[in-house]
PDB file of C-alpha atoms in Angstrom:
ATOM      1  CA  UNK A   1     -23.291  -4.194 102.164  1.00 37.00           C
ATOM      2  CA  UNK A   2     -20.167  -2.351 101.040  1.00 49.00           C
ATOM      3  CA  UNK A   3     -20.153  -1.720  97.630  1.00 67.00           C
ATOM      4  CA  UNK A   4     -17.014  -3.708  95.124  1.00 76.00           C
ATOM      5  CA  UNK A   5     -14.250  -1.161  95.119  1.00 84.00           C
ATOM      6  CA  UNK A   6     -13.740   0.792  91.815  1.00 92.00           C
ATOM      7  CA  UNK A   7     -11.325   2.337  89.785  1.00 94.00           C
ATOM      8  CA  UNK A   8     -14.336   4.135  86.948  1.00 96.00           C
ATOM      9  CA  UNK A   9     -15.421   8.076  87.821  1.00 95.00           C
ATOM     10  CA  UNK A  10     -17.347   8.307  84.734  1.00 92.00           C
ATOM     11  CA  UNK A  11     -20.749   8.874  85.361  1.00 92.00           C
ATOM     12  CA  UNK A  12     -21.845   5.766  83.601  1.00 96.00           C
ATOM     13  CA  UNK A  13     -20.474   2.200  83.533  1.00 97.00           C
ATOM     14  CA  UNK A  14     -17.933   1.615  80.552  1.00 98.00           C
ATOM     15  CA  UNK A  15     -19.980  -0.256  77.715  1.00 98.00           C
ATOM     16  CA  UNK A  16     -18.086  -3.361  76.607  1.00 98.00           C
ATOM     17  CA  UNK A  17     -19.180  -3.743  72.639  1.00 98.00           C
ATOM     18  CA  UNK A  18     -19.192  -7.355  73.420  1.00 93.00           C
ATOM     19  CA  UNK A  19     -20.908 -10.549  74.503  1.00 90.00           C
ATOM     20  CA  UNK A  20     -17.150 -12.230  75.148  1.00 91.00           C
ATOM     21  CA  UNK A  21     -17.169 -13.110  78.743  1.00 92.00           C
ATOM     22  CA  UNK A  22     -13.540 -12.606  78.882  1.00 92.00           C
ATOM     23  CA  UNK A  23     -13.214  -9.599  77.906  1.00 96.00           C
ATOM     24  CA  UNK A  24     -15.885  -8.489  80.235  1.00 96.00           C
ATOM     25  CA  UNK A  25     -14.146 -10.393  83.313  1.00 96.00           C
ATOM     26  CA  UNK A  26     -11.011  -8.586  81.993  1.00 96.00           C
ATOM     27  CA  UNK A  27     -12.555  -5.086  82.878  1.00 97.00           C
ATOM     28  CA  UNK A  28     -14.006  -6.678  85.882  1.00 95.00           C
ATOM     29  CA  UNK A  29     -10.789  -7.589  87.379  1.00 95.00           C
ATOM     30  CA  UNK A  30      -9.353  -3.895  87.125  1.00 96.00           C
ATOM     31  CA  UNK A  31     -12.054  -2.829  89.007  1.00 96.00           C
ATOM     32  CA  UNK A  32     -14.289  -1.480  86.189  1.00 97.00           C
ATOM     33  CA  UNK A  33     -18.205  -1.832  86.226  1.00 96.00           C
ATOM     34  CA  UNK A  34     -19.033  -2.627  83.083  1.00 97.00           C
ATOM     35  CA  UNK A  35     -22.401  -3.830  80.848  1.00 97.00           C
ATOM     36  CA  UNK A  36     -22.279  -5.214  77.358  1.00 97.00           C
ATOM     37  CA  UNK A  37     -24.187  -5.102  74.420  1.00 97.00           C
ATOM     38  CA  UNK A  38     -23.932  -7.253  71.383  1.00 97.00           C
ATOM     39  CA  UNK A  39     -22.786  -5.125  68.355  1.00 97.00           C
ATOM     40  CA  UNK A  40     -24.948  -6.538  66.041  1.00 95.00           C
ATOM     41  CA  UNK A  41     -21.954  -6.482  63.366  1.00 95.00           C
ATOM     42  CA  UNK A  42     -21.378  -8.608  60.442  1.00 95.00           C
ATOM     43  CA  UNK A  43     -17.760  -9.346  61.118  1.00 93.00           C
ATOM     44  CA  UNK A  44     -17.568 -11.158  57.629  1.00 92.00           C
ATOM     45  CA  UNK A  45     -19.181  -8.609  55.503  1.00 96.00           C
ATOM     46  CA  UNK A  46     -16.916  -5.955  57.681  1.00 95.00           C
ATOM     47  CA  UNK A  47     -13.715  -8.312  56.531  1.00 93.00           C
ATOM     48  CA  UNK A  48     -14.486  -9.020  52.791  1.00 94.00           C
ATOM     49  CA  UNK A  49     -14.782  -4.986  52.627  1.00 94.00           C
ATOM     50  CA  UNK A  50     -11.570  -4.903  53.884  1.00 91.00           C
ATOM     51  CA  UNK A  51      -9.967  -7.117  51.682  1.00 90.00           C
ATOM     52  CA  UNK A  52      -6.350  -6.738  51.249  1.00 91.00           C
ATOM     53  CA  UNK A  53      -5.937  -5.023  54.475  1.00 95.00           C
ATOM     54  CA  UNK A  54      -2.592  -6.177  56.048  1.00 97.00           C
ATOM     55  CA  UNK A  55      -4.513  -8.359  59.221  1.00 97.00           C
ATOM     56  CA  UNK A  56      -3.860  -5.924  62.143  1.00 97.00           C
ATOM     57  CA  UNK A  57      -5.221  -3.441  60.231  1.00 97.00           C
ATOM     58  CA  UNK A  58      -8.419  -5.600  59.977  1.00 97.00           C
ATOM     59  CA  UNK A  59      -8.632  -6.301  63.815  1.00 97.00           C
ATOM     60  CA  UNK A  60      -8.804  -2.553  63.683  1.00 97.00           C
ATOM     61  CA  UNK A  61     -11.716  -2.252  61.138  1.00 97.00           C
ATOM     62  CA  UNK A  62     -13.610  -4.776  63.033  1.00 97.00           C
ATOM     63  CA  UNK A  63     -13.080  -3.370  66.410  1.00 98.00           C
ATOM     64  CA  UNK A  64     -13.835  -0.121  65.324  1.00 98.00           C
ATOM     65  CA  UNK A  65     -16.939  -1.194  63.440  1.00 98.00           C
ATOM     66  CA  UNK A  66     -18.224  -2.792  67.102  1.00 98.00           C
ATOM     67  CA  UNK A  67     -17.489   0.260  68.591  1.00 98.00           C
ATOM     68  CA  UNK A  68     -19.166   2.737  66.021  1.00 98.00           C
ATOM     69  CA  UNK A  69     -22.588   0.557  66.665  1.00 98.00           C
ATOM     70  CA  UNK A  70     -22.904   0.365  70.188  1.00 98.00           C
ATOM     71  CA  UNK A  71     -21.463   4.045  70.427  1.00 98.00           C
ATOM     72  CA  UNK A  72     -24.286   5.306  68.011  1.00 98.00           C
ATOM     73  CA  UNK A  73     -27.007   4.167  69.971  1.00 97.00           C
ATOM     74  CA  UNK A  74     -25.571   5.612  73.178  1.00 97.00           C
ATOM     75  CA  UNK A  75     -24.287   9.115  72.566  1.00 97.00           C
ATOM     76  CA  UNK A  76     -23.782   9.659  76.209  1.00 97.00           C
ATOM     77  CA  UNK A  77     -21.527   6.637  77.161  1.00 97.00           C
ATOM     78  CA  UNK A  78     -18.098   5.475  76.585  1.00 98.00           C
ATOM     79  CA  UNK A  79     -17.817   2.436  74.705  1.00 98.00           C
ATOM     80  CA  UNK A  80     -14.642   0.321  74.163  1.00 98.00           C
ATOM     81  CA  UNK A  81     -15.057  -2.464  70.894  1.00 98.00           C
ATOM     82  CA  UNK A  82     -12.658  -5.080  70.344  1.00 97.00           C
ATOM     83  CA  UNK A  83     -11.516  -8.008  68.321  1.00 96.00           C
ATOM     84  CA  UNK A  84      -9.021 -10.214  67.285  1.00 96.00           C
ATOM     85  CA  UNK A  85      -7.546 -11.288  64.357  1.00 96.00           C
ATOM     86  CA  UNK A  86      -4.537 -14.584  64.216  1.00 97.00           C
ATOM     87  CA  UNK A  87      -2.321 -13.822  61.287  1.00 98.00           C
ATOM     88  CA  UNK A  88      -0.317 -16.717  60.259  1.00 98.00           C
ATOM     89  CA  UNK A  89       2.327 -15.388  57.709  1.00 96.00           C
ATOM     90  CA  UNK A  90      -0.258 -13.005  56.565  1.00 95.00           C
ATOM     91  CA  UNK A  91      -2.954 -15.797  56.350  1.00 95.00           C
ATOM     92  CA  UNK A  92      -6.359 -14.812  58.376  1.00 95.00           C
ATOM     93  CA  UNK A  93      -8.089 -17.714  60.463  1.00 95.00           C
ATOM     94  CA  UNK A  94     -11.072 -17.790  61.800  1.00 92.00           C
ATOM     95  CA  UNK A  95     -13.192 -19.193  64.950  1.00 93.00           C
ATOM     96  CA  UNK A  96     -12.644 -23.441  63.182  1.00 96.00           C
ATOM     97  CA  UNK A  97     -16.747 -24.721  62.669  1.00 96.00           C
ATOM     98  CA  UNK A  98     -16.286 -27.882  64.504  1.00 97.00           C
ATOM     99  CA  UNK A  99     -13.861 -30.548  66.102  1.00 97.00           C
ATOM    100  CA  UNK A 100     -12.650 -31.793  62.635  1.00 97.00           C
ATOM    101  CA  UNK A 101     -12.302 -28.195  61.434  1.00 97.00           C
ATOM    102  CA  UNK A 102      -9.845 -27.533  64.876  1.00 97.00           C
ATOM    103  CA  UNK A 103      -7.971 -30.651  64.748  1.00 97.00           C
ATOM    104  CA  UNK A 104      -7.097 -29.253  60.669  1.00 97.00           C
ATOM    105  CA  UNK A 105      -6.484 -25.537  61.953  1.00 97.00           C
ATOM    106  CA  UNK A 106      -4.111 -26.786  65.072  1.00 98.00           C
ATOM    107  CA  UNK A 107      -1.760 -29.137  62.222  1.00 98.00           C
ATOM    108  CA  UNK A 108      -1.599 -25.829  60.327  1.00 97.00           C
ATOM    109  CA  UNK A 109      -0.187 -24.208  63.350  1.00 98.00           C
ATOM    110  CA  UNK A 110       1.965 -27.039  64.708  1.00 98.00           C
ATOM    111  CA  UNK A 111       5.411 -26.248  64.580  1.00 98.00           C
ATOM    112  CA  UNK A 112       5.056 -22.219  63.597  1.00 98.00           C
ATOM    113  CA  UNK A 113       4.364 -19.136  65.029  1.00 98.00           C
ATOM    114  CA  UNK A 114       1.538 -16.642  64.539  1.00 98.00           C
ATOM    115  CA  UNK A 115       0.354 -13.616  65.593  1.00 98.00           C
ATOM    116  CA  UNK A 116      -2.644 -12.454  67.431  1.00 97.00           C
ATOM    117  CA  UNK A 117      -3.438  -8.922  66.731  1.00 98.00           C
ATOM    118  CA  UNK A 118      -5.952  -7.379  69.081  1.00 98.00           C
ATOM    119  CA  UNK A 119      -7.505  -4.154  68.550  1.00 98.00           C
ATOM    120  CA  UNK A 120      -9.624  -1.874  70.468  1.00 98.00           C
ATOM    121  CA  UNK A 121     -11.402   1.507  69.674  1.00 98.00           C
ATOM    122  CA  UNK A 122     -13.290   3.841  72.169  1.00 98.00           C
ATOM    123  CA  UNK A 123     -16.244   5.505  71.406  1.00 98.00           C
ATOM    124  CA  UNK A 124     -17.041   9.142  73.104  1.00 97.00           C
ATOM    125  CA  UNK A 125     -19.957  11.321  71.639  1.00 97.00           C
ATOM    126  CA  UNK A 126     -21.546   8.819  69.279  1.00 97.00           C
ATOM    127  CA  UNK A 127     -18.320   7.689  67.157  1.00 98.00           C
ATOM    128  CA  UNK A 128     -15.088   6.202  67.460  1.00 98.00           C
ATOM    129  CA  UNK A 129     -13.040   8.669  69.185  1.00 98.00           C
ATOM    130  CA  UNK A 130      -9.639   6.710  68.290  1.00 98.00           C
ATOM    131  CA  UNK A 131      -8.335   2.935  68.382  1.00 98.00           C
ATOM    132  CA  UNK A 132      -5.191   0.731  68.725  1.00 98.00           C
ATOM    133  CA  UNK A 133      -3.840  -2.603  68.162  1.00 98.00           C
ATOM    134  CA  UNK A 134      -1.311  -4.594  70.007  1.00 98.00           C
ATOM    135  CA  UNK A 135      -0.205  -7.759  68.992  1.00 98.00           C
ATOM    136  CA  UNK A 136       1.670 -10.708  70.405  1.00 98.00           C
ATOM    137  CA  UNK A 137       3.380 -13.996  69.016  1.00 98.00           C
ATOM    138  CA  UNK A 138       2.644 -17.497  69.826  1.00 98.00           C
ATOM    139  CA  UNK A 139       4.786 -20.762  69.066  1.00 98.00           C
ATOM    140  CA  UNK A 140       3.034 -24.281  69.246  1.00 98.00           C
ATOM    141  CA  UNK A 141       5.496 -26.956  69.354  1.00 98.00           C
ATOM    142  CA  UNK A 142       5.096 -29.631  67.224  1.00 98.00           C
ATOM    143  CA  UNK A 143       2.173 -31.937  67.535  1.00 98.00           C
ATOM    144  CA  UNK A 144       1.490 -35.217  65.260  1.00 98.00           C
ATOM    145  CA  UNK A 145      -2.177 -36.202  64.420  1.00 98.00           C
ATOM    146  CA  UNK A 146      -2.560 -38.442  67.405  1.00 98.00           C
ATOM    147  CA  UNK A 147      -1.512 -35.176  70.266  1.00 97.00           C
ATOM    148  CA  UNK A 148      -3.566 -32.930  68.048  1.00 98.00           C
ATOM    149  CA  UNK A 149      -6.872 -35.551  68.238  1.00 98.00           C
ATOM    150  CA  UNK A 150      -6.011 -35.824  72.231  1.00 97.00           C
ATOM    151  CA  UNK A 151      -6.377 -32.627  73.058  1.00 97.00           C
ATOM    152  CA  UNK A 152      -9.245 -31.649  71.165  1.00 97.00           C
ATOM    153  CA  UNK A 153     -11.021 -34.544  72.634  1.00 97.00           C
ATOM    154  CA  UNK A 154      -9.553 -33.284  76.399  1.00 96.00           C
ATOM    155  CA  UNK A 155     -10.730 -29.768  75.432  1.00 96.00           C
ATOM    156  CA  UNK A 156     -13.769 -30.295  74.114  1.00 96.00           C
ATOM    157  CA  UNK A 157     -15.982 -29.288  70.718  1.00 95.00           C
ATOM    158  CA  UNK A 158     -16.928 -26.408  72.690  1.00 94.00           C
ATOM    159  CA  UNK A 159     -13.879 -24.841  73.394  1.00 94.00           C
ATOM    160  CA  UNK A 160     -11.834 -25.515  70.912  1.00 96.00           C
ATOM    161  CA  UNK A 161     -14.912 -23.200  68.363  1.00 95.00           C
ATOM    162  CA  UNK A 162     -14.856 -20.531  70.790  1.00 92.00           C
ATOM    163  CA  UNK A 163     -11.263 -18.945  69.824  1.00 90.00           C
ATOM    164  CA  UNK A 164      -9.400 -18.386  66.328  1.00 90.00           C
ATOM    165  CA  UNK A 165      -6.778 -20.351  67.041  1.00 92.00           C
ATOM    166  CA  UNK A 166      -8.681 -23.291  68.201  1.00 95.00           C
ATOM    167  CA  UNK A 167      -7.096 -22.847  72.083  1.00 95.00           C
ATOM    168  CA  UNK A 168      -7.432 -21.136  75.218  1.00 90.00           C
ATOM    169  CA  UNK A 169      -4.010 -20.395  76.880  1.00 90.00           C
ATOM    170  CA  UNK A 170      -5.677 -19.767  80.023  1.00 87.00           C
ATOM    171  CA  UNK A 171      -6.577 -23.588  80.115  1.00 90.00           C
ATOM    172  CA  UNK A 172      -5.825 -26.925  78.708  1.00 94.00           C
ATOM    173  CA  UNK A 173      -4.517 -24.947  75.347  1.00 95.00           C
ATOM    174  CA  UNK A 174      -1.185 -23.807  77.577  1.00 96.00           C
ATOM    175  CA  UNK A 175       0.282 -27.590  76.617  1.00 96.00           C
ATOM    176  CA  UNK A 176       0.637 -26.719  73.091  1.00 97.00           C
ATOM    177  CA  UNK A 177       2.733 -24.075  73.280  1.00 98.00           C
ATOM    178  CA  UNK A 178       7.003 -23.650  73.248  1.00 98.00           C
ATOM    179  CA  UNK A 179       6.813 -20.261  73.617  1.00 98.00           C
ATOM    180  CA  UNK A 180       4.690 -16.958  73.702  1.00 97.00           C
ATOM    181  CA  UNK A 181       5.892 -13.941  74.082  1.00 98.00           C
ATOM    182  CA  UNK A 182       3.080 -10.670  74.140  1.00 96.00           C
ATOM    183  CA  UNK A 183       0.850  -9.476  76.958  1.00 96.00           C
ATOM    184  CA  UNK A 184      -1.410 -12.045  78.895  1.00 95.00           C
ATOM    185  CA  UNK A 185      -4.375  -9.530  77.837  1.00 97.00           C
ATOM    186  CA  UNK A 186      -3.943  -9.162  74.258  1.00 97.00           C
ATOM    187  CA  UNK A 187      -4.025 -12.808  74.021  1.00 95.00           C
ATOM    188  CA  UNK A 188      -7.216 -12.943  75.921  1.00 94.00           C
ATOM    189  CA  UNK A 189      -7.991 -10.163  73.567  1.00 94.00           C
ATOM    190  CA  UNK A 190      -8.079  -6.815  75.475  1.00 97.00           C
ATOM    191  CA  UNK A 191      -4.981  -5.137  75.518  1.00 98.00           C
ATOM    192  CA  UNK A 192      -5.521  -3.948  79.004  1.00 98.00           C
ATOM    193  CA  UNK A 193      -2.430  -1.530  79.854  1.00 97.00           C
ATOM    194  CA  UNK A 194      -2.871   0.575  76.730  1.00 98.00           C
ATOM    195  CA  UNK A 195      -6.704   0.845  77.257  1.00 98.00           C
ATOM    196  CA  UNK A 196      -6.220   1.684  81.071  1.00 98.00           C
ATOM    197  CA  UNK A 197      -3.716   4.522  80.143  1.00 98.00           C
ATOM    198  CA  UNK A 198      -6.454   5.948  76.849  1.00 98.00           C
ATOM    199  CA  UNK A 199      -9.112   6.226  79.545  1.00 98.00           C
ATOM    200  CA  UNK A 200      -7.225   7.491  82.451  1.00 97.00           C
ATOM    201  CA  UNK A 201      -6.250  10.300  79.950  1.00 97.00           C
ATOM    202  CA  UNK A 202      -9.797  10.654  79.059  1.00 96.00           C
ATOM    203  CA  UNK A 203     -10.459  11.195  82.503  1.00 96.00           C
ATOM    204  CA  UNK A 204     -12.497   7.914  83.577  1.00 97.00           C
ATOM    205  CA  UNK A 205     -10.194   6.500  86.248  1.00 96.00           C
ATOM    206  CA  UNK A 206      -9.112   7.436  89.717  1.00 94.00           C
ATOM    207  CA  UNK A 207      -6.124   5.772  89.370  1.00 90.00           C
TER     208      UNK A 207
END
C-alpha cells in the first residue's frame, strides 16, 4: 500500500500540543503527519496570571504555555501549541458550561462583532522558539430569544460547549452570521498560512 503523500521532511512527525480534533485534521489536510499530546495546562490559572493582558496577547500566553509543556518533554521534536481567545470589545469569553449558558453568550453576541484571536507558538530544542497571532472578525446578525433557543436546540448541548463563541462556522453555526471576514483557519483556530511559511523556513517542508 502506497503510503499518504506528504509535505513534512523532519525526521519526526510535527507534535500538535493539542487534543482539538480540528486542529489536528487541519495539519492533516496539508499533508502533515502529525500526533498530539494533551498539554496538561491550566488555561485558567495561565489567564488570571495574565490579567490585564490586552486578549490577543493572552491567546499568545496560552498558546505558548501549551507549547513550552509538550516541547519540554520532547527536546528532539517540533511542537506547534495553539489557542484561541474571542474578544468582544475587549471582553474575554469562554467555552459557555451548558445550553442555558450558550443561549446567554449567543444574545451577548447578537447584533455585534467580535474577534477571534488565534495564536500559535513552535517549540524547537525544548522551548518556545517564537509565536504569532492572527486574528479575524465575525458579525452575527441579529437573533431574538426564540432563533437563539432554535438553534441551540438544532445544534445541540454538545456543540454549542465545544467553542468560545458557542458556534461552529463549519456547520449549523454558518446561519448566524452577516458577515466574517479573516482566514477560514484562524477561525477554526490554526492560522495555517503563517504556520506553513514559519516551518518551511525552519526547514520542515518540501514545499
Amino acid at each position: 500500500m502506497d503510503s499518504a503523500p506528504s509535505a513534512w521532511i523532519a525526521p519526526a512527525p510535527l507534535l500538535l500540543a493539542s487534543t482539538s480534533p480540528t486542529r489536528r485534521l487541519l495539519l492533516a489536510g496539508a499533508a502533515l503527519p502529525v500526533e498530539t499530546q494533551s498539554p496538561g495546562v491550566d488555561e485558567r490559572a495561565v489567564e488570571a496570571e495574565a490579567a490585564g493582558l490586552p486578549p490577543p496577547d493572552l491567546a499568545r500566553r496560552l498558546a505558548a504555555a501549551k507549547c513550552a509543556a509538550v516541547a519540554a518533554r520532547h527536546p528532539d521534536r517540533v511542537v506547534v501549541g495553539a489557542d484561541q481567545v474571542l474578544d468582544l470589545d475587549g471582553e474575554v469569553f469562554h467555552k459557555p458550561a451548558d445550553a442555558a449558558a450558550a443561549r446567554a453568550q449567543l444574545a451577548r453576541l447578537s447584533g455585534r462583532t467580535h474577534a477571534l484571536h488565534a495564536a500559535v507558538a513552535i517549540g524547537a530544542g525544548g522551548v518556545v522558539a517564537e509565536s504569532f497571532v492572527e486574528t479575524a472578525r465575525l458579525t452575527l446578525r441579529p437573533l431574538d430569544a426564540a432563533a437563539i433557543a432554535a438553534y441551540v436546540e438544532l445544534a445541540g448541548e454538545r456543540c454549542v460547549t465545544a467553542s468560545v463563541g458557542a458556534y461552529q462556522l463549519e456547520g449549523l453555526g454558518i446561519h448566524l452570521f452577516s458577515d466574517i471576514a479573516g482566514d477560514h483557519s484562524t477561525i477554526l483556530g490554526l492560522p495555517l498560512l503563517p504556520l506553513l511559511a514559519r516551518l518551511r523556513a525552519r526547514g520542515c517542508l518540501s514545499l
